[in-house]
Tab-separated table of C-alpha atoms in Angstrom:
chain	number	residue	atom	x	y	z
J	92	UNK	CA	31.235	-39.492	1.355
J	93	UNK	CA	33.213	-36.453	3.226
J	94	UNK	CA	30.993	-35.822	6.973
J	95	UNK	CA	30.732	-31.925	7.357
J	96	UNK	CA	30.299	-30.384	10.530
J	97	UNK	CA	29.247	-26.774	10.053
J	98	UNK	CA	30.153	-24.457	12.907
J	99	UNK	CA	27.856	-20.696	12.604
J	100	UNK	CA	26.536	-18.718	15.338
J	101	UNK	CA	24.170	-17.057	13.121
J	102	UNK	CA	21.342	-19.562	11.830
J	103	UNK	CA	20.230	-18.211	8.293
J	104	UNK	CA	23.609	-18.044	7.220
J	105	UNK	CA	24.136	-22.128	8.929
J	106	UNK	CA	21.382	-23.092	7.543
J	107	UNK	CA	21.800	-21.630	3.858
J	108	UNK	CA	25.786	-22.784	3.989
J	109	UNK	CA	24.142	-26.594	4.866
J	110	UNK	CA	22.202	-26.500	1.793
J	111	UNK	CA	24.756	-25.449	-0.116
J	112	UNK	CA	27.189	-28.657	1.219
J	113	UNK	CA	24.414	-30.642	1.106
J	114	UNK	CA	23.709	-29.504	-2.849
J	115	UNK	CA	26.827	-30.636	-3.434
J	116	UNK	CA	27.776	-34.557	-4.660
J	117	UNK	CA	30.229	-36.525	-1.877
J	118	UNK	CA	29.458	-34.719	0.968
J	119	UNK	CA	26.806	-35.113	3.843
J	120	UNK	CA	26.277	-32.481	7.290
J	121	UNK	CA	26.557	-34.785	9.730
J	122	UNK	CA	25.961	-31.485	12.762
J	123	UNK	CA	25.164	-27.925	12.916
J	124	UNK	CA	26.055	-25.420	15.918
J	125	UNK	CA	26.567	-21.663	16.716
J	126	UNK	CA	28.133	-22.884	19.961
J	127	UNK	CA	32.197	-23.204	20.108
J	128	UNK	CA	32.603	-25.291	22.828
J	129	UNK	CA	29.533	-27.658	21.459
J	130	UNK	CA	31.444	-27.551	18.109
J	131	UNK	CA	34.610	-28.675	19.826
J	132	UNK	CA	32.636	-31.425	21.352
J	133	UNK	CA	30.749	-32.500	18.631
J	134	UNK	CA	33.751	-32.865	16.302
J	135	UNK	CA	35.869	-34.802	19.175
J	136	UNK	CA	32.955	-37.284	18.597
J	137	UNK	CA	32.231	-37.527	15.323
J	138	UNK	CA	35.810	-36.447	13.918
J	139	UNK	CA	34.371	-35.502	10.749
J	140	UNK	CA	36.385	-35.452	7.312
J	141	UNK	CA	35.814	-31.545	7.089
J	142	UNK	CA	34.759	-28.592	9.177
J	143	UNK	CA	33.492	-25.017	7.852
J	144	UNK	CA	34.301	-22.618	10.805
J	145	UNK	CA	33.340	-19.259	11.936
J	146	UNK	CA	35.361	-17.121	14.118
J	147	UNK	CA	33.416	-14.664	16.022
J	148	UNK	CA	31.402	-17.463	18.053
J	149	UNK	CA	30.100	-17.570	21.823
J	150	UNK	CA	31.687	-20.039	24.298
J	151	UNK	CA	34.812	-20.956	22.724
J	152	UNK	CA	35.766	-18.742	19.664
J	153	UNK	CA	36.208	-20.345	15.829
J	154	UNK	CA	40.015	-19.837	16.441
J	155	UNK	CA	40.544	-21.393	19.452
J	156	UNK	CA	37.969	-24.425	18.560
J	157	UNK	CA	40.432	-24.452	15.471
J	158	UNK	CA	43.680	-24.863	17.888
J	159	UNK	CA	42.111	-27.357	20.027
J	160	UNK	CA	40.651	-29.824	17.140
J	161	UNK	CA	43.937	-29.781	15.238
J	162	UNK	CA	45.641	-31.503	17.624
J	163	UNK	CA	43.263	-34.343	18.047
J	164	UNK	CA	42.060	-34.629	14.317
J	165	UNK	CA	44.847	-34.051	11.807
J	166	UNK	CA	42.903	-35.617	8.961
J	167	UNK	CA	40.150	-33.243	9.342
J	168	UNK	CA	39.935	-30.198	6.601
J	169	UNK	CA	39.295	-26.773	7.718
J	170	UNK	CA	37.558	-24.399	5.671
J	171	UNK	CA	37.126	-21.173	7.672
J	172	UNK	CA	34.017	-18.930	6.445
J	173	UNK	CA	33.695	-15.484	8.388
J	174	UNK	CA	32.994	-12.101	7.545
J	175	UNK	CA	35.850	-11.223	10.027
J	176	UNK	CA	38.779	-10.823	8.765
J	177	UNK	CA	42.412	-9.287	8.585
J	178	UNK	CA	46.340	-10.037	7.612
J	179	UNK	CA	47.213	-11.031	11.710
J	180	UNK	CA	44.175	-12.777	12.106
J	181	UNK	CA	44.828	-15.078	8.569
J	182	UNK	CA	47.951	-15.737	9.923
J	183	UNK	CA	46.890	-16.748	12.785
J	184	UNK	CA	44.292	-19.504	11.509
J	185	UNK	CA	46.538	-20.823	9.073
J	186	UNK	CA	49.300	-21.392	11.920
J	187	UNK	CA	46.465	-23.105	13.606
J	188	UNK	CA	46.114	-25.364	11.105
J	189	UNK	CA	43.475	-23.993	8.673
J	190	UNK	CA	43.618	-25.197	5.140
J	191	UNK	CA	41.383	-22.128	3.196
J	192	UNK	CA	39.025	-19.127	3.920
J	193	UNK	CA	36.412	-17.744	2.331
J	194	UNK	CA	35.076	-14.256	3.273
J	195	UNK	CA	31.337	-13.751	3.653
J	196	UNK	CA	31.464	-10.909	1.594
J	197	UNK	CA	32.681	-13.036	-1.333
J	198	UNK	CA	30.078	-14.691	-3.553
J	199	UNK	CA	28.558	-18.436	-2.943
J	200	UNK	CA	30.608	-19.557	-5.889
J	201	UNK	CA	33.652	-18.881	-3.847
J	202	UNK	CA	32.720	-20.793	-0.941
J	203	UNK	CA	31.617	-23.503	-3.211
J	204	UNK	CA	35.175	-23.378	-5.237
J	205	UNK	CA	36.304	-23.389	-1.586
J	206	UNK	CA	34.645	-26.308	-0.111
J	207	UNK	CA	35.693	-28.671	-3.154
J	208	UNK	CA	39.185	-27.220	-3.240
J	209	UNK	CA	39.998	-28.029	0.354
J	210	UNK	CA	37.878	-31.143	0.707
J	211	UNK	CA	40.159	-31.987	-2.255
J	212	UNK	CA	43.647	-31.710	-0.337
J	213	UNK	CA	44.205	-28.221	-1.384
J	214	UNK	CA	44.049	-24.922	0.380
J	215	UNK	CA	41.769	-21.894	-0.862
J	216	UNK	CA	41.350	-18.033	-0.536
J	217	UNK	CA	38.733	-15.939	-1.301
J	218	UNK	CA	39.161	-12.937	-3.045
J	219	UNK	CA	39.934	-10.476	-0.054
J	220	UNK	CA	42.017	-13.081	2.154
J	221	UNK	CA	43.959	-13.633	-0.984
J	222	UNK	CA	44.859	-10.113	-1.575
J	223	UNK	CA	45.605	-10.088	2.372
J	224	UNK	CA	48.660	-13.008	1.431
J	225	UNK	CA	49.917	-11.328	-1.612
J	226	UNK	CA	50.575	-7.950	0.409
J	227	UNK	CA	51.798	-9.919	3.280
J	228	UNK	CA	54.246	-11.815	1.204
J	229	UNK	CA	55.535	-8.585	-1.177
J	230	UNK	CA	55.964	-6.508	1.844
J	231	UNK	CA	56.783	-8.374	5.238
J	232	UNK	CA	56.564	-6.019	8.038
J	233	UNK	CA	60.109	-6.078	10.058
J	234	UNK	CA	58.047	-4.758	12.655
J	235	UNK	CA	56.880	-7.117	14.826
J	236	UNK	CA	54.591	-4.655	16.753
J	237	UNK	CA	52.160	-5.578	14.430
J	238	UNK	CA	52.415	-9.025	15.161
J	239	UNK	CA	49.367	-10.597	16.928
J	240	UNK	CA	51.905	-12.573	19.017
J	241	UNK	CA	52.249	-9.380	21.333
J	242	UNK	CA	48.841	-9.470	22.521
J	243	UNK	CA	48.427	-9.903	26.206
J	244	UNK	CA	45.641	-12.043	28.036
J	245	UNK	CA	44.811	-8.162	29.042
């Protein structure tokens, strides 16, 4: 049985993405929050087998919850679900230590593929984030202006 902690600052969508894990056979929601540093609490206690993320969360944000937890739980899957998204930003989560992530703008089938996918040892796109990777990869940018490495604490 895979433990699923869901992390969404908005409660409809939590609540409808729990039903949807919960629909699903092998897997149980073992905690809910819309709080980042809660999340990042709750998962340093019960180090659950996977983790659907958002991003855009108060107290800590999804990406920095991400950082933290993937230094103390490397077993842990990471599905990130957010209707945030660009190229620097993907990058960035996946260098965290993300293993898919599914747009909110994509259909539930896709975050279903996505759930079983990752909670399977594999790593998942959605549609859009996909097409983010395939321009990424046929045309690197030499410039490194564009780079979210050269943001500033500012």
């Amino acid at each position: 049985m895979n433990s699923v902690v869901i992390i969404e600052d908005q409660t409809a969508v939590r609540e409808m993405v729990a039903q949807i894990v919960q629909s699903e056979p092998g897997f149980e929601v073992v905690a809910e929050t819309g709080d980042g540093q809660v999340a990042y609490n709750l998962c340093m206690e019960l180090k659950p087998d996977f983790i659907i993320l958002d991003i855009m969360l108060p107290g800590l944000n999804g990406a920095e919850v991400l950082r933290r937890l993937t230094k103390h739980l490397k077993n842990t899957r990471v599905l990130v679900f957010s209707g945030f998204q660009n190229a620097a930003l993907v990058r960035d989560l996946l260098q965290a230590g993300a293993h898919g992530f599914v747009e909110k703008s994509a259909p539930l089938s896709e975050l279903k593929k996505g759930i079983q996918v990752v909670a399977n040892g594999g790593s998942y796109f959605g549609p859009e984030v996909a097409q983010f990777l395939r321009e990424a990869i046929a045309n690197p940018s030499p410039n490194k202006a564009a780079s979210i490495d050269i943001l500033t604490a500012r």
